[in-house]
PDB file of C-alpha atoms in Angstrom:
ATOM      1  CA  MET A 318     -80.758  81.702-130.420  1.00 54.00           C
ATOM      2  CA  GLN A 319     -77.096  81.406-129.948  1.00 59.00           C
ATOM      3  CA  LEU A 320     -75.127  78.327-131.242  1.00 65.00           C
ATOM      4  CA  SER A 321     -71.596  77.128-130.105  1.00 74.00           C
ATOM      5  CA  ARG A 322     -69.143  76.418-132.638  1.00 79.00           C
ATOM      6  CA  GLU A 323     -68.446  73.131-131.187  1.00 82.00           C
ATOM      7  CA  PHE A 324     -72.098  72.021-132.053  1.00 84.00           C
ATOM      8  CA  LEU A 325     -72.057  73.411-135.662  1.00 87.00           C
ATOM      9  CA  ALA A 326     -68.891  71.688-136.230  1.00 87.00           C
ATOM     10  CA  THR A 327     -69.717  68.424-134.765  1.00 85.00           C
ATOM     11  CA  SER A 328     -73.275  68.515-136.433  1.00 86.00           C
ATOM     12  CA  LEU A 329     -71.317  68.981-139.739  1.00 89.00           C
ATOM     13  CA  ILE A 330     -69.014  66.333-139.029  1.00 85.00           C
ATOM     14  CA  VAL A 331     -71.688  64.004-138.266  1.00 82.00           C
ATOM     15  CA  ILE A 332     -73.807  64.812-141.096  1.00 86.00           C
ATOM     16  CA  ALA A 333     -71.061  64.612-143.768  1.00 87.00           C
ATOM     17  CA  VAL A 334     -70.013  60.901-142.762  1.00 80.00           C
ATOM     18  CA  PRO A 335     -71.270  59.083-145.387  1.00 78.00           C
ATOM     19  CA  GLY A 336     -74.378  56.527-144.407  1.00 81.00           C
ATOM     20  CA  THR A 337     -77.727  55.256-145.781  1.00 82.00           C
ATOM     21  CA  GLY A 338     -78.983  58.709-146.182  1.00 85.00           C
ATOM     22  CA  THR A 339     -76.204  59.626-148.330  1.00 86.00           C
ATOM     23  CA  LEU A 340     -76.690  56.418-150.367  1.00 85.00           C
ATOM     24  CA  ILE A 341     -80.167  57.408-150.867  1.00 86.00           C
ATOM     25  CA  THR A 342     -79.595  60.837-151.977  1.00 90.00           C
ATOM     26  CA  LEU A 343     -76.848  59.915-154.471  1.00 88.00           C
ATOM     27  CA  ALA A 344     -78.999  57.250-155.871  1.00 84.00           C
ATOM     28  CA  ALA A 345     -82.037  59.533-156.476  1.00 86.00           C
ATOM     29  CA  ALA A 346     -79.703  62.165-158.063  1.00 88.00           C
ATOM     30  CA  LEU A 347     -77.928  59.741-160.329  1.00 83.00           C
ATOM     31  CA  SER A 348     -81.134  58.113-161.524  1.00 79.00           C
ATOM     32  CA  ARG A 349     -83.517  60.819-161.505  1.00 81.00           C
ATOM     33  CA  GLY A 350     -81.692  64.381-161.423  1.00 85.00           C
ATOM     34  CA  ARG A 351     -81.212  67.250-159.216  1.00 89.00           C
ATOM     35  CA  ARG A 352     -85.124  67.735-158.372  1.00 90.00           C
ATOM     36  CA  ALA A 353     -84.828  63.981-157.028  1.00 88.00           C
ATOM     37  CA  ALA A 354     -81.698  64.816-155.431  1.00 91.00           C
ATOM     38  CA  VAL A 355     -83.518  67.383-153.288  1.00 93.00           C
ATOM     39  CA  VAL A 356     -86.652  65.234-152.523  1.00 92.00           C
ATOM     40  CA  ALA A 357     -84.171  62.761-151.427  1.00 92.00           C
ATOM     41  CA  ALA A 358     -82.545  65.207-149.003  1.00 94.00           C
ATOM     42  CA  LEU A 359     -85.655  66.268-147.628  1.00 94.00           C
ATOM     43  CA  GLY A 360     -87.005  62.399-147.062  1.00 92.00           C
ATOM     44  CA  CYS A 361     -83.684  61.747-145.136  1.00 91.00           C
ATOM     45  CA  THR A 362     -84.264  65.056-143.271  1.00 93.00           C
ATOM     46  CA  LEU A 363     -87.658  64.213-142.303  1.00 92.00           C
ATOM     47  CA  GLY A 364     -86.662  60.745-141.319  1.00 90.00           C
ATOM     48  CA  ILE A 365     -84.670  61.735-138.470  1.00 88.00           C
ATOM     49  CA  VAL A 366     -87.561  63.819-137.158  1.00 89.00           C
ATOM     50  CA  PRO A 367     -89.045  60.844-135.027  1.00 86.00           C
ATOM     51  CA  HIS A 368     -85.677  60.324-133.194  1.00 84.00           C
ATOM     52  CA  MET A 369     -85.111  63.870-132.421  1.00 84.00           C
ATOM     53  CA  LEU A 370     -88.544  63.957-130.948  1.00 84.00           C
ATOM     54  CA  ALA A 371     -87.881  60.669-129.001  1.00 81.00           C
ATOM     55  CA  ALA A 372     -84.868  62.506-127.604  1.00 80.00           C
ATOM     56  CA  ILE A 373     -86.747  65.442-126.718  1.00 80.00           C
ATOM     57  CA  THR A 374     -89.485  63.796-124.979  1.00 80.00           C
ATOM     58  CA  GLY A 375     -87.554  60.887-123.210  1.00 73.00           C
ATOM     59  CA  SER A 376     -88.882  58.576-125.548  1.00 67.00           C
ATOM     60  CA  ALA A 377     -85.585  57.617-126.663  1.00 58.00           C
ATOM     61  CA  ALA A 378     -84.560  56.577-122.824  1.00 63.00           C
ATOM     62  CA  LEU A 379     -87.314  54.228-122.888  1.00 61.00           C
ATOM     63  CA  LEU A 380     -85.909  52.588-126.100  1.00 57.00           C
ATOM     64  CA  SER A 381     -82.491  52.470-124.697  1.00 59.00           C
ATOM     65  CA  ALA A 382     -83.677  50.759-121.443  1.00 64.00           C
ATOM     66  CA  SER A 383     -85.944  48.182-123.355  1.00 68.00           C
ATOM     67  CA  PRO A 384     -83.944  45.319-124.975  1.00 72.00           C
ATOM     68  CA  ALA A 385     -87.051  43.867-126.852  1.00 75.00           C
ATOM     69  CA  ALA A 386     -87.854  47.469-128.274  1.00 67.00           C
ATOM     70  CA  PHE A 387     -84.293  48.053-129.142  1.00 69.00           C
ATOM     71  CA  THR A 388     -83.775  44.819-130.985  1.00 76.00           C
ATOM     72  CA  THR A 389     -87.303  44.725-132.675  1.00 76.00           C
ATOM     73  CA  LEU A 390     -86.361  48.279-134.254  1.00 71.00           C
ATOM     74  CA  ARG A 391     -82.784  47.162-134.983  1.00 74.00           C
ATOM     75  CA  TYR A 392     -83.650  44.117-136.964  1.00 80.00           C
ATOM     76  CA  ALA A 393     -86.743  45.958-138.732  1.00 80.00           C
ATOM     77  CA  GLY A 394     -84.181  48.667-139.792  1.00 73.00           C
ATOM     78  CA  ALA A 395     -81.614  46.032-141.011  1.00 80.00           C
ATOM     79  CA  ALA A 396     -84.450  43.968-142.921  1.00 83.00           C
ATOM     80  CA  TYR A 397     -85.475  47.255-144.859  1.00 75.00           C
ATOM     81  CA  LEU A 398     -81.489  48.178-145.583  1.00 76.00           C
ATOM     82  CA  LEU A 399     -81.335  44.380-146.965  1.00 84.00           C
ATOM     83  CA  TYR A 400     -85.015  45.080-148.843  1.00 79.00           C
ATOM     84  CA  MET A 401     -83.181  48.080-150.377  1.00 73.00           C
ATOM     85  CA  ALA A 402     -80.155  46.278-151.552  1.00 78.00           C
ATOM     86  CA  TRP A 403     -82.190  43.968-152.964  1.00 81.00           C
ATOM     87  CA  THR A 404     -84.297  46.624-154.959  1.00 75.00           C
ATOM     88  CA  THR A 405     -81.112  48.639-155.926  1.00 71.00           C
ATOM     89  CA  ALA A 406     -79.605  45.737-157.561  1.00 75.00           C
ATOM     90  CA  ARG A 407     -82.609  45.246-159.769  1.00 70.00           C
ATOM     91  CA  ALA A 408     -82.944  47.065-163.060  1.00 57.00           C
ATOM     92  CA  ASP A 409     -86.118  48.929-161.838  1.00 56.00           C
ATOM     93  CA  GLY A 410     -84.628  49.883-158.209  1.00 55.00           C
ATOM     94  CA  PRO A 411     -83.605  53.385-156.978  1.00 51.00           C
ATOM     95  CA  LEU A 412     -80.974  53.316-159.621  1.00 53.00           C
ATOM     96  CA  GLN A 413     -83.302  52.828-162.404  1.00 56.00           C
ATOM     97  CA  LEU A 414     -83.054  55.713-164.852  1.00 51.00           C
ATOM     98  CA  ALA A 415     -86.219  57.565-164.810  1.00 52.00           C
ATOM     99  CA  SER A 416     -87.712  61.084-166.066  1.00 47.00           C
ATOM    100  CA  MET A 417     -86.511  63.832-164.193  1.00 47.00           C
ATOM    101  CA  HIS A 418     -90.117  64.932-164.185  1.00 50.00           C
ATOM    102  CA  ASP A 419     -91.790  61.734-162.890  1.00 53.00           C
ATOM    103  CA  ALA A 420     -93.546  62.711-159.828  1.00 50.00           C
ATOM    104  CA  ARG A 421     -94.359  59.084-158.916  1.00 50.00           C
ATOM    105  CA  SER A 422     -90.672  58.521-158.991  1.00 67.00           C
ATOM    106  CA  HIS A 423     -90.319  61.418-156.414  1.00 75.00           C
ATOM    107  CA  GLY A 424     -92.945  59.942-154.223  1.00 80.00           C
ATOM    108  CA  ARG A 425     -91.095  56.830-154.051  1.00 80.00           C
ATOM    109  CA  VAL A 426     -87.793  58.480-153.344  1.00 82.00           C
ATOM    110  CA  VAL A 427     -89.254  60.524-150.382  1.00 86.00           C
ATOM    111  CA  ARG A 428     -90.618  57.369-148.887  1.00 86.00           C
ATOM    112  CA  GLU A 429     -87.556  55.288-148.995  1.00 84.00           C
ATOM    113  CA  ALA A 430     -85.503  58.182-147.673  1.00 86.00           C
ATOM    114  CA  ILE A 431     -88.218  58.570-144.667  1.00 89.00           C
ATOM    115  CA  LEU A 432     -88.339  54.692-143.931  1.00 86.00           C
ATOM    116  CA  VAL A 433     -84.593  54.302-144.091  1.00 83.00           C
ATOM    117  CA  ASN A 434     -83.691  56.784-141.403  1.00 82.00           C
ATOM    118  CA  ALA A 435     -86.873  56.380-139.302  1.00 82.00           C
ATOM    119  CA  LEU A 436     -86.213  52.718-138.805  1.00 80.00           C
ATOM    120  CA  ASN A 437     -82.680  53.209-137.703  1.00 77.00           C
ATOM    121  CA  PRO A 438     -82.570  53.108-133.739  1.00 71.00           C
ATOM    122  CA  LYS A 439     -78.872  54.182-133.792  1.00 71.00           C
ATOM    123  CA  LEU A 440     -80.282  57.832-134.513  1.00 78.00           C
ATOM    124  CA  SER A 441     -82.444  58.122-131.358  1.00 74.00           C
ATOM    125  CA  LEU A 442     -79.505  57.106-129.262  1.00 72.00           C
ATOM    126  CA  PHE A 443     -77.243  59.256-130.983  1.00 77.00           C
ATOM    127  CA  PHE A 444     -79.632  62.274-130.408  1.00 78.00           C
ATOM    128  CA  LEU A 445     -80.562  61.265-126.388  1.00 75.00           C
ATOM    129  CA  ALA A 446     -76.457  61.379-126.034  1.00 76.00           C
ATOM    130  CA  PHE A 447     -75.662  64.446-128.440  1.00 77.00           C
ATOM    131  CA  LEU A 448     -78.025  67.135-127.678  1.00 77.00           C
ATOM    132  CA  PRO A 449     -77.765  67.223-124.209  1.00 76.00           C
ATOM    133  CA  GLN A 450     -73.938  67.981-124.219  1.00 77.00           C
ATOM    134  CA  PHE A 451     -74.912  71.380-125.745  1.00 79.00           C
ATOM    135  CA  ILE A 452     -77.413  72.464-123.167  1.00 76.00           C
ATOM    136  CA  ASP A 453     -76.314  74.436-120.097  1.00 75.00           C
ATOM    137  CA  ALA A 454     -77.193  72.912-116.791  1.00 68.00           C
ATOM    138  CA  GLY A 455     -78.644  75.783-115.662  1.00 70.00           C
ATOM    139  CA  GLU A 456     -80.974  76.310-119.048  1.00 70.00           C
ATOM    140  CA  ALA A 457     -84.313  77.695-118.050  1.00 75.00           C
ATOM    141  CA  GLN A 458     -85.836  75.687-120.795  1.00 80.00           C
ATOM    142  CA  PRO A 459     -84.079  73.025-121.814  1.00 76.00           C
ATOM    143  CA  THR A 460     -86.832  71.157-123.705  1.00 79.00           C
ATOM    144  CA  GLN A 461     -86.930  74.420-126.081  1.00 83.00           C
ATOM    145  CA  ARG A 462     -83.516  74.506-126.306  1.00 82.00           C
ATOM    146  CA  MET A 463     -83.317  70.918-127.356  1.00 83.00           C
ATOM    147  CA  LEU A 464     -86.214  71.545-129.856  1.00 86.00           C
ATOM    148  CA  GLU A 465     -84.282  74.754-131.165  1.00 86.00           C
ATOM    149  CA  LEU A 466     -80.881  72.631-131.771  1.00 86.00           C
ATOM    150  CA  SER A 467     -82.803  70.014-133.228  1.00 87.00           C
ATOM    151  CA  LEU A 468     -84.022  72.308-135.879  1.00 90.00           C
ATOM    152  CA  VAL A 469     -80.909  73.671-136.601  1.00 91.00           C
ATOM    153  CA  PHE A 470     -79.687  70.262-136.857  1.00 90.00           C
ATOM    154  CA  MET A 471     -82.247  69.284-139.535  1.00 91.00           C
ATOM    155  CA  ALA A 472     -81.602  72.547-141.459  1.00 93.00           C
ATOM    156  CA  LEU A 473     -77.589  71.182-141.576  1.00 93.00           C
ATOM    157  CA  THR A 474     -78.773  67.960-142.573  1.00 93.00           C
ATOM    158  CA  PHE A 475     -80.792  68.896-145.529  1.00 95.00           C
ATOM    159  CA  ALA A 476     -78.507  71.438-146.709  1.00 95.00           C
ATOM    160  CA  VAL A 477     -75.255  69.070-146.647  1.00 94.00           C
ATOM    161  CA  PHE A 478     -77.437  66.035-148.232  1.00 94.00           C
ATOM    162  CA  ALA A 479     -78.970  68.307-150.930  1.00 95.00           C
ATOM    163  CA  ILE A 480     -75.120  69.445-151.705  1.00 95.00           C
ATOM    164  CA  TYR A 481     -74.122  65.762-152.189  1.00 93.00           C
ATOM    165  CA  GLY A 482     -77.079  65.248-154.358  1.00 92.00           C
ATOM    166  CA  LEU A 483     -76.550  68.036-156.603  1.00 94.00           C
ATOM    167  CA  LEU A 484     -72.752  67.296-156.997  1.00 92.00           C
ATOM    168  CA  ALA A 485     -73.809  63.908-157.925  1.00 90.00           C
ATOM    169  CA  ALA A 486     -76.588  65.166-160.355  1.00 89.00           C
ATOM    170  CA  SER A 487     -73.886  67.159-162.337  1.00 89.00           C
ATOM    171  CA  VAL A 488     -72.400  64.169-163.662  1.00 84.00           C
ATOM    172  CA  ARG A 489     -75.440  62.228-164.231  1.00 81.00           C
ATOM    173  CA  ASP A 490     -75.195  62.602-168.187  1.00 74.00           C
ATOM    174  CA  HIS A 491     -72.076  60.886-167.948  1.00 75.00           C
ATOM    175  CA  ILE A 492     -73.524  57.955-166.349  1.00 71.00           C
ATOM    176  CA  LEU A 493     -76.411  57.890-168.587  1.00 66.00           C
ATOM    177  CA  SER A 494     -73.976  57.743-171.675  1.00 65.00           C
ATOM    178  CA  ARG A 495     -72.178  54.512-169.858  1.00 70.00           C
ATOM    179  CA  PRO A 496     -74.262  51.635-169.179  1.00 66.00           C
ATOM    180  CA  GLY A 497     -71.549  49.567-167.845  1.00 70.00           C
ATOM    181  CA  VAL A 498     -70.671  52.230-165.516  1.00 68.00           C
ATOM    182  CA  LEU A 499     -74.350  52.517-164.175  1.00 68.00           C
ATOM    183  CA  ARG A 500     -74.242  48.412-163.706  1.00 74.00           C
ATOM    184  CA  TRP A 501     -71.350  48.872-161.663  1.00 74.00           C
ATOM    185  CA  MET A 502     -72.719  51.564-159.537  1.00 73.00           C
ATOM    186  CA  ARG A 503     -75.932  49.622-158.921  1.00 74.00           C
ATOM    187  CA  TRP A 504     -73.974  46.648-157.473  1.00 80.00           C
ATOM    188  CA  SER A 505     -71.691  48.637-155.199  1.00 79.00           C
ATOM    189  CA  PHE A 506     -74.620  50.551-153.781  1.00 74.00           C
ATOM    190  CA  ALA A 507     -76.551  47.208-153.218  1.00 80.00           C
ATOM    191  CA  ALA A 508     -73.470  46.017-151.439  1.00 83.00           C
ATOM    192  CA  ALA A 509     -73.102  49.088-149.368  1.00 79.00           C
ATOM    193  CA  PHE A 510     -76.699  48.761-148.427  1.00 76.00           C
ATOM    194  CA  CYS A 511     -75.941  45.118-147.190  1.00 85.00           C
ATOM    195  CA  LEU A 512     -72.850  46.314-145.189  1.00 83.00           C
ATOM    196  CA  LEU A 513     -75.140  48.969-143.598  1.00 75.00           C
ATOM    197  CA  ALA A 514     -77.814  46.242-142.793  1.00 78.00           C
ATOM    198  CA  ILE A 515     -75.215  43.886-141.098  1.00 84.00           C
ATOM    199  CA  GLN A 516     -73.456  46.673-139.040  1.00 75.00           C
ATOM    200  CA  LEU A 517     -77.030  47.707-137.876  1.00 72.00           C
ATOM    201  CA  ALA A 518     -78.137  44.011-136.988  1.00 76.00           C
ATOM    202  CA  TRP A 519     -74.715  43.618-135.000  1.00 79.00           C
ATOM    203  CA  LEU A 520     -75.345  46.728-133.261  1.00 62.00           C
ATOM    204  CA  HIS A 521     -75.502  46.983-129.544  1.00 58.00           C
ATOM    205  CA  ARG A 522     -76.664  49.634-127.391  1.00 50.00           C
TER     206      ARG A 522
END
């Protein structure tokens, strides 16, 4: 499988731009440590699978053509982001300081990470427009090629988010020793989720 430098460069730029997945991963890293950071990165990666499948199978085109379906998914995603903002602002939310070996916490992290990306209709439309650009017009098996590009994009997503998370986890001890900083970060993350929710709610196809 040959990959163009343009595909790799564009993918890395898209992935590296901070968004909801970045917030989820950083919150997990700061509150629960390295293992949770990797778990969150995995959850964010799994959350984009439905959108990639929608692009490959053509379902994303139906979503784009159906105002009702698009609006429903858009508002569901915005509502979930507002829920994340509310829980993050609470002391027992995603930025709650928990044991690095708490399996229940890790389960919550991966569920939240998957839902945040799965409920974002922008991803379906993005992949519908993004992947075909890197498939030659004369490609004998375009579906297989889209699947290959999707798997590479997923691998890059996991790697970039894991790096973000591990870097954040490396300063976790400094955060733990400063309750005031943690409180400030909790409200900052909550505000960021609110802004992303508003942005998604106002999104047009």
